[in-house]
């Protein structure tokens, strides 16, 4: 199997990414398994942060590296939390605190539109001038109270109106078909099947 270091320690992301890439012959190694610390994410765009994370993991491991940067963008909050989704409520970061802050900010707001965004970046080596890049979006709205016990992040608050369920109410396989990360991974998997990393 082709080994790829994953520049993430998020158990939910690790599960979703392994489900997509293991059938293609890729062994996904979380960076924490190799003693690689989390990279700084100082940038204002998802793509710059994903590239920074992939580049650090690639250099440290000497292996191809995959990183994603993703978050939820709420229309009424001018796109926030955006790139700050994971630490929206500050440190220590937790899904519960982030969700509570979002609900507080959305109190009394009638425009509940939001979308998840994900960009995946794969570097074959640290100086790869042509990284594989794939994006995905998932459009929906913010509910007034958490629903469901699955998923992670803002999934209990994010309703897919077409399905009538939140991300936390979807089975993993169903979520992978409709989610931002699922769409980005499907596009990445398609590109990898045509051009495997060296």
PDB file of C-alpha atoms in Angstrom:
ATOM      1  CA  UNK A   1       0.000   0.000   0.000  1.00  0.00           C
ATOM      2  CA  UNK A   2       1.102   3.571  -0.684  1.00  0.00           C
ATOM      3  CA  UNK A   3       1.672   5.370   2.614  1.00  0.00           C
ATOM      4  CA  UNK A   4       0.381   8.921   3.064  1.00  0.00           C
ATOM      5  CA  UNK A   5       0.786  10.958   6.212  1.00  0.00           C
ATOM      6  CA  UNK A   6      -2.382  12.777   7.200  1.00  0.00           C
ATOM      7  CA  UNK A   7      -1.819  16.247   8.653  1.00  0.00           C
ATOM      8  CA  UNK A   8      -4.643  15.903  11.157  1.00  0.00           C
ATOM      9  CA  UNK A   9      -5.259  14.372  14.568  1.00  0.00           C
ATOM     10  CA  UNK A  10      -9.056  14.696  14.332  1.00  0.00           C
ATOM     11  CA  UNK A  11     -10.540  11.182  14.800  1.00  0.00           C
ATOM     12  CA  UNK A  12     -13.631  12.023  12.723  1.00  0.00           C
ATOM     13  CA  UNK A  13     -11.564  13.239   9.779  1.00  0.00           C
ATOM     14  CA  UNK A  14      -9.220  10.252  10.030  1.00  0.00           C
ATOM     15  CA  UNK A  15     -12.173   7.818   9.850  1.00  0.00           C
ATOM     16  CA  UNK A  16     -13.764   9.588   6.870  1.00  0.00           C
ATOM     17  CA  UNK A  17     -10.508   9.876   4.911  1.00  0.00           C
ATOM     18  CA  UNK A  18      -9.531   6.239   5.516  1.00  0.00           C
ATOM     19  CA  UNK A  19     -12.945   5.071   4.268  1.00  0.00           C
ATOM     20  CA  UNK A  20     -12.389   6.862   0.973  1.00  0.00           C
ATOM     21  CA  UNK A  21      -8.714   6.156   0.317  1.00  0.00           C
ATOM     22  CA  UNK A  22      -8.063   2.677   1.802  1.00  0.00           C
ATOM     23  CA  UNK A  23      -9.986   0.953  -1.054  1.00  0.00           C
ATOM     24  CA  UNK A  24      -7.640   2.698  -3.509  1.00  0.00           C
ATOM     25  CA  UNK A  25      -4.586   1.150  -1.848  1.00  0.00           C
ATOM     26  CA  UNK A  26      -3.516   4.059   0.359  1.00  0.00           C
ATOM     27  CA  UNK A  27      -2.463   3.582   3.978  1.00  0.00           C
ATOM     28  CA  UNK A  28      -3.329   6.734   5.930  1.00  0.00           C
ATOM     29  CA  UNK A  29      -0.960   7.493   8.820  1.00  0.00           C
ATOM     30  CA  UNK A  30      -2.092  10.255  11.189  1.00  0.00           C
ATOM     31  CA  UNK A  31       0.774  12.657  11.861  1.00  0.00           C
ATOM     32  CA  UNK A  32       0.512  12.014  15.612  1.00  0.00           C
ATOM     33  CA  UNK A  33       1.520   8.365  14.990  1.00  0.00           C
ATOM     34  CA  UNK A  34       4.820   9.708  13.603  1.00  0.00           C
ATOM     35  CA  UNK A  35       5.366  12.278  16.345  1.00  0.00           C
ATOM     36  CA  UNK A  36       4.656  15.223  14.043  1.00  0.00           C
ATOM     37  CA  UNK A  37       3.153  18.240  15.849  1.00  0.00           C
ATOM     38  CA  UNK A  38       0.203  20.201  14.492  1.00  0.00           C
ATOM     39  CA  UNK A  39       1.164  23.006  12.115  1.00  0.00           C
ATOM     40  CA  UNK A  40       0.334  26.638  12.680  1.00  0.00           C
ATOM     41  CA  UNK A  41      -2.691  27.831  10.700  1.00  0.00           C
ATOM     42  CA  UNK A  42      -2.100  31.581  10.493  1.00  0.00           C
ATOM     43  CA  UNK A  43      -3.725  32.249   7.145  1.00  0.00           C
ATOM     44  CA  UNK A  44      -7.084  33.763   6.293  1.00  0.00           C
ATOM     45  CA  UNK A  45      -7.950  31.221   3.597  1.00  0.00           C
ATOM     46  CA  UNK A  46      -8.596  27.492   3.741  1.00  0.00           C
ATOM     47  CA  UNK A  47      -6.220  26.693   0.862  1.00  0.00           C
ATOM     48  CA  UNK A  48      -3.220  28.447   2.433  1.00  0.00           C
ATOM     49  CA  UNK A  49      -3.756  26.664   5.750  1.00  0.00           C
ATOM     50  CA  UNK A  50      -4.148  23.265   4.065  1.00  0.00           C
ATOM     51  CA  UNK A  51      -0.922  23.785   2.104  1.00  0.00           C
ATOM     52  CA  UNK A  52       0.955  24.809   5.264  1.00  0.00           C
ATOM     53  CA  UNK A  53      -0.232  21.706   7.114  1.00  0.00           C
ATOM     54  CA  UNK A  54       0.573  19.338   4.242  1.00  0.00           C
ATOM     55  CA  UNK A  55       4.016  20.874   3.688  1.00  0.00           C
ATOM     56  CA  UNK A  56       5.025  20.528   7.346  1.00  0.00           C
ATOM     57  CA  UNK A  57       3.855  16.893   7.530  1.00  0.00           C
ATOM     58  CA  UNK A  58       5.547  16.071   4.218  1.00  0.00           C
ATOM     59  CA  UNK A  59       8.883  17.525   5.315  1.00  0.00           C
ATOM     60  CA  UNK A  60       8.774  15.849   8.724  1.00  0.00           C
ATOM     61  CA  UNK A  61       7.729  12.394   7.489  1.00  0.00           C
ATOM     62  CA  UNK A  62       9.520  12.229   4.148  1.00  0.00           C
ATOM     63  CA  UNK A  63       6.266  10.833   2.738  1.00  0.00           C
ATOM     64  CA  UNK A  64       3.461  12.197   0.577  1.00  0.00           C
ATOM     65  CA  UNK A  65       1.170  14.227   2.823  1.00  0.00           C
ATOM     66  CA  UNK A  66      -2.530  14.975   2.770  1.00  0.00           C
ATOM     67  CA  UNK A  67      -4.150  17.873   4.592  1.00  0.00           C
ATOM     68  CA  UNK A  68      -7.545  19.384   4.608  1.00  0.00           C
ATOM     69  CA  UNK A  69      -8.796  22.665   5.883  1.00  0.00           C
ATOM     70  CA  UNK A  70     -12.467  22.961   6.398  1.00  0.00           C
ATOM     71  CA  UNK A  71     -15.040  24.855   8.343  1.00  0.00           C
ATOM     72  CA  UNK A  72     -18.535  26.206   8.481  1.00  0.00           C
ATOM     73  CA  UNK A  73     -19.382  29.579   6.962  1.00  0.00           C
ATOM     74  CA  UNK A  74     -22.546  31.261   8.224  1.00  0.00           C
ATOM     75  CA  UNK A  75     -24.124  33.858   5.945  1.00  0.00           C
ATOM     76  CA  UNK A  76     -25.463  36.088   8.736  1.00  0.00           C
ATOM     77  CA  UNK A  77     -21.998  36.140  10.361  1.00  0.00           C
ATOM     78  CA  UNK A  78     -20.235  37.239   7.152  1.00  0.00           C
ATOM     79  CA  UNK A  79     -18.758  33.779   6.657  1.00  0.00           C
ATOM     80  CA  UNK A  80     -17.647  33.201  10.252  1.00  0.00           C
ATOM     81  CA  UNK A  81     -16.495  30.994  11.884  1.00  0.00           C
ATOM     82  CA  UNK A  82     -14.788  30.098   8.546  1.00  0.00           C
ATOM     83  CA  UNK A  83     -11.097  29.247   8.966  1.00  0.00           C
ATOM     84  CA  UNK A  84     -11.514  29.700  12.736  1.00  0.00           C
ATOM     85  CA  UNK A  85     -14.193  26.972  13.025  1.00  0.00           C
ATOM     86  CA  UNK A  86     -12.115  24.579  15.149  1.00  0.00           C
ATOM     87  CA  UNK A  87     -11.181  27.240  17.724  1.00  0.00           C
ATOM     88  CA  UNK A  88     -14.221  29.490  17.411  1.00  0.00           C
ATOM     89  CA  UNK A  89     -14.781  29.589  21.184  1.00  0.00           C
ATOM     90  CA  UNK A  90     -11.050  29.788  21.961  1.00  0.00           C
ATOM     91  CA  UNK A  91      -8.786  27.347  23.765  1.00  0.00           C
ATOM     92  CA  UNK A  92      -9.205  24.712  24.947  1.00  0.00           C
ATOM     93  CA  UNK A  93     -11.082  23.978  21.731  1.00  0.00           C
ATOM     94  CA  UNK A  94     -14.129  21.737  21.953  1.00  0.00           C
ATOM     95  CA  UNK A  95     -17.110  21.017  19.731  1.00  0.00           C
ATOM     96  CA  UNK A  96     -19.501  21.729  22.607  1.00  0.00           C
ATOM     97  CA  UNK A  97     -18.088  25.190  23.300  1.00  0.00           C
ATOM     98  CA  UNK A  98     -17.965  26.070  19.597  1.00  0.00           C
ATOM     99  CA  UNK A  99     -21.575  24.987  19.111  1.00  0.00           C
ATOM    100  CA  UNK A 100     -22.705  26.931  22.167  1.00  0.00           C
ATOM    101  CA  UNK A 101     -21.016  30.107  20.882  1.00  0.00           C
ATOM    102  CA  UNK A 102     -22.560  29.727  17.430  1.00  0.00           C
ATOM    103  CA  UNK A 103     -26.038  29.222  18.880  1.00  0.00           C
ATOM    104  CA  UNK A 104     -25.618  32.290  21.096  1.00  0.00           C
ATOM    105  CA  UNK A 105     -24.583  34.432  18.126  1.00  0.00           C
ATOM    106  CA  UNK A 106     -27.505  33.140  16.063  1.00  0.00           C
ATOM    107  CA  UNK A 107     -30.122  33.860  18.719  1.00  0.00           C
ATOM    108  CA  UNK A 108     -32.923  35.879  17.119  1.00  0.00           C
ATOM    109  CA  UNK A 109     -31.319  35.680  13.638  1.00  0.00           C
ATOM    110  CA  UNK A 110     -33.799  34.740  10.914  1.00  0.00           C
ATOM    111  CA  UNK A 111     -31.290  34.118   8.094  1.00  0.00           C
ATOM    112  CA  UNK A 112     -29.987  30.692   9.118  1.00  0.00           C
ATOM    113  CA  UNK A 113     -28.138  29.855   5.859  1.00  0.00           C
ATOM    114  CA  UNK A 114     -24.718  28.262   6.174  1.00  0.00           C
ATOM    115  CA  UNK A 115     -22.389  26.014   4.258  1.00  0.00           C
ATOM    116  CA  UNK A 116     -19.506  23.756   5.076  1.00  0.00           C
ATOM    117  CA  UNK A 117     -16.406  24.096   2.896  1.00  0.00           C
ATOM    118  CA  UNK A 118     -13.488  21.701   2.550  1.00  0.00           C
ATOM    119  CA  UNK A 119     -10.279  21.829   0.547  1.00  0.00           C
ATOM    120  CA  UNK A 120      -7.990  18.782   0.383  1.00  0.00           C
ATOM    121  CA  UNK A 121      -4.336  19.150  -0.612  1.00  0.00           C
ATOM    122  CA  UNK A 122      -1.966  16.288  -1.393  1.00  0.00           C
ATOM    123  CA  UNK A 123       1.758  16.947  -1.765  1.00  0.00           C
ATOM    124  CA  UNK A 124       3.914  14.210  -3.285  1.00  0.00           C
ATOM    125  CA  UNK A 125       6.985  15.857  -1.699  1.00  0.00           C
ATOM    126  CA  UNK A 126       7.551  19.023   0.330  1.00  0.00           C
ATOM    127  CA  UNK A 127       8.464  21.142  -2.705  1.00  0.00           C
ATOM    128  CA  UNK A 128       5.773  19.727  -4.987  1.00  0.00           C
ATOM    129  CA  UNK A 129       4.976  22.570  -7.423  1.00  0.00           C
ATOM    130  CA  UNK A 130       1.730  20.941  -8.528  1.00  0.00           C
ATOM    131  CA  UNK A 131      -0.201  19.639  -5.504  1.00  0.00           C
ATOM    132  CA  UNK A 132      -3.416  17.734  -6.025  1.00  0.00           C
ATOM    133  CA  UNK A 133      -6.244  19.984  -4.827  1.00  0.00           C
ATOM    134  CA  UNK A 134      -9.919  19.087  -4.426  1.00  0.00           C
ATOM    135  CA  UNK A 135     -12.793  21.113  -2.968  1.00  0.00           C
ATOM    136  CA  UNK A 136     -16.305  20.441  -1.741  1.00  0.00           C
ATOM    137  CA  UNK A 137     -19.234  22.395  -0.318  1.00  0.00           C
ATOM    138  CA  UNK A 138     -22.331  21.332   1.630  1.00  0.00           C
ATOM    139  CA  UNK A 139     -25.169  23.847   1.853  1.00  0.00           C
ATOM    140  CA  UNK A 140     -27.770  23.988   4.589  1.00  0.00           C
ATOM    141  CA  UNK A 141     -28.891  25.995   7.591  1.00  0.00           C
ATOM    142  CA  UNK A 142     -28.307  26.339  11.325  1.00  0.00           C
ATOM    143  CA  UNK A 143     -30.980  24.810  13.565  1.00  0.00           C
ATOM    144  CA  UNK A 144     -32.029  26.350  16.898  1.00  0.00           C
ATOM    145  CA  UNK A 145     -30.886  23.430  19.092  1.00  0.00           C
ATOM    146  CA  UNK A 146     -28.507  20.482  18.620  1.00  0.00           C
ATOM    147  CA  UNK A 147     -29.953  17.359  16.993  1.00  0.00           C
ATOM    148  CA  UNK A 148     -28.390  13.922  16.660  1.00  0.00           C
ATOM    149  CA  UNK A 149     -25.526  12.046  18.267  1.00  0.00           C
ATOM    150  CA  UNK A 150     -23.245  11.252  15.307  1.00  0.00           C
ATOM    151  CA  UNK A 151     -20.722  13.270  13.372  1.00  0.00           C
ATOM    152  CA  UNK A 152     -18.470  15.889  14.904  1.00  0.00           C
ATOM    153  CA  UNK A 153     -17.846  19.625  14.821  1.00  0.00           C
ATOM    154  CA  UNK A 154     -20.973  21.605  14.002  1.00  0.00           C
ATOM    155  CA  UNK A 155     -22.882  18.580  12.665  1.00  0.00           C
ATOM    156  CA  UNK A 156     -25.563  18.700  15.414  1.00  0.00           C
ATOM    157  CA  UNK A 157     -26.444  22.260  14.334  1.00  0.00           C
ATOM    158  CA  UNK A 158     -26.177  21.871  10.555  1.00  0.00           C
ATOM    159  CA  UNK A 159     -29.393  20.883   8.787  1.00  0.00           C
ATOM    160  CA  UNK A 160     -29.446  19.559   5.249  1.00  0.00           C
ATOM    161  CA  UNK A 161     -32.888  20.800   4.115  1.00  0.00           C
ATOM    162  CA  UNK A 162     -33.141  18.239   1.320  1.00  0.00           C
ATOM    163  CA  UNK A 163     -32.709  15.382   3.771  1.00  0.00           C
ATOM    164  CA  UNK A 164     -34.489  17.050   6.693  1.00  0.00           C
ATOM    165  CA  UNK A 165     -31.737  15.908   9.051  1.00  0.00           C
ATOM    166  CA  UNK A 166     -28.646  17.386  10.656  1.00  0.00           C
ATOM    167  CA  UNK A 167     -25.160  16.100   9.952  1.00  0.00           C
ATOM    168  CA  UNK A 168     -25.255  14.411  13.360  1.00  0.00           C
ATOM    169  CA  UNK A 169     -28.415  12.513  12.389  1.00  0.00           C
ATOM    170  CA  UNK A 170     -26.866  10.948   9.276  1.00  0.00           C
ATOM    171  CA  UNK A 171     -25.157   7.571   9.123  1.00  0.00           C
ATOM    172  CA  UNK A 172     -21.492   7.923   8.182  1.00  0.00           C
ATOM    173  CA  UNK A 173     -21.970   6.408   4.725  1.00  0.00           C
ATOM    174  CA  UNK A 174     -24.817   8.800   3.948  1.00  0.00           C
ATOM    175  CA  UNK A 175     -22.885  11.763   5.300  1.00  0.00           C
ATOM    176  CA  UNK A 176     -19.878  10.845   3.152  1.00  0.00           C
ATOM    177  CA  UNK A 177     -22.063  11.013   0.043  1.00  0.00           C
ATOM    178  CA  UNK A 178     -23.415  14.521   0.691  1.00  0.00           C
ATOM    179  CA  UNK A 179     -20.865  16.319   2.884  1.00  0.00           C
ATOM    180  CA  UNK A 180     -18.249  18.865   1.906  1.00  0.00           C
ATOM    181  CA  UNK A 181     -15.445  16.488   2.879  1.00  0.00           C
ATOM    182  CA  UNK A 182     -17.109  13.579   1.122  1.00  0.00           C
ATOM    183  CA  UNK A 183     -17.364  15.597  -2.095  1.00  0.00           C
ATOM    184  CA  UNK A 184     -13.753  16.788  -1.826  1.00  0.00           C
ATOM    185  CA  UNK A 185     -12.553  13.244  -1.096  1.00  0.00           C
ATOM    186  CA  UNK A 186     -14.507  11.841  -4.023  1.00  0.00           C
ATOM    187  CA  UNK A 187     -12.811  14.359  -6.324  1.00  0.00           C
ATOM    188  CA  UNK A 188      -9.421  13.648  -4.771  1.00  0.00           C
ATOM    189  CA  UNK A 189      -9.940   9.883  -5.061  1.00  0.00           C
ATOM    190  CA  UNK A 190     -10.821  10.290  -8.723  1.00  0.00           C
ATOM    191  CA  UNK A 191      -7.629  12.235  -9.347  1.00  0.00           C
ATOM    192  CA  UNK A 192      -5.541   9.765  -7.331  1.00  0.00           C
ATOM    193  CA  UNK A 193      -6.894   6.849  -9.313  1.00  0.00           C
ATOM    194  CA  UNK A 194      -5.533   8.554 -12.439  1.00  0.00           C
ATOM    195  CA  UNK A 195      -2.290   9.857 -10.925  1.00  0.00           C
ATOM    196  CA  UNK A 196      -1.031   8.076  -7.816  1.00  0.00           C
ATOM    197  CA  UNK A 197       1.662   9.894  -5.788  1.00  0.00           C
ATOM    198  CA  UNK A 198       5.196   8.783  -6.492  1.00  0.00           C
TER     199      UNK A 198
END
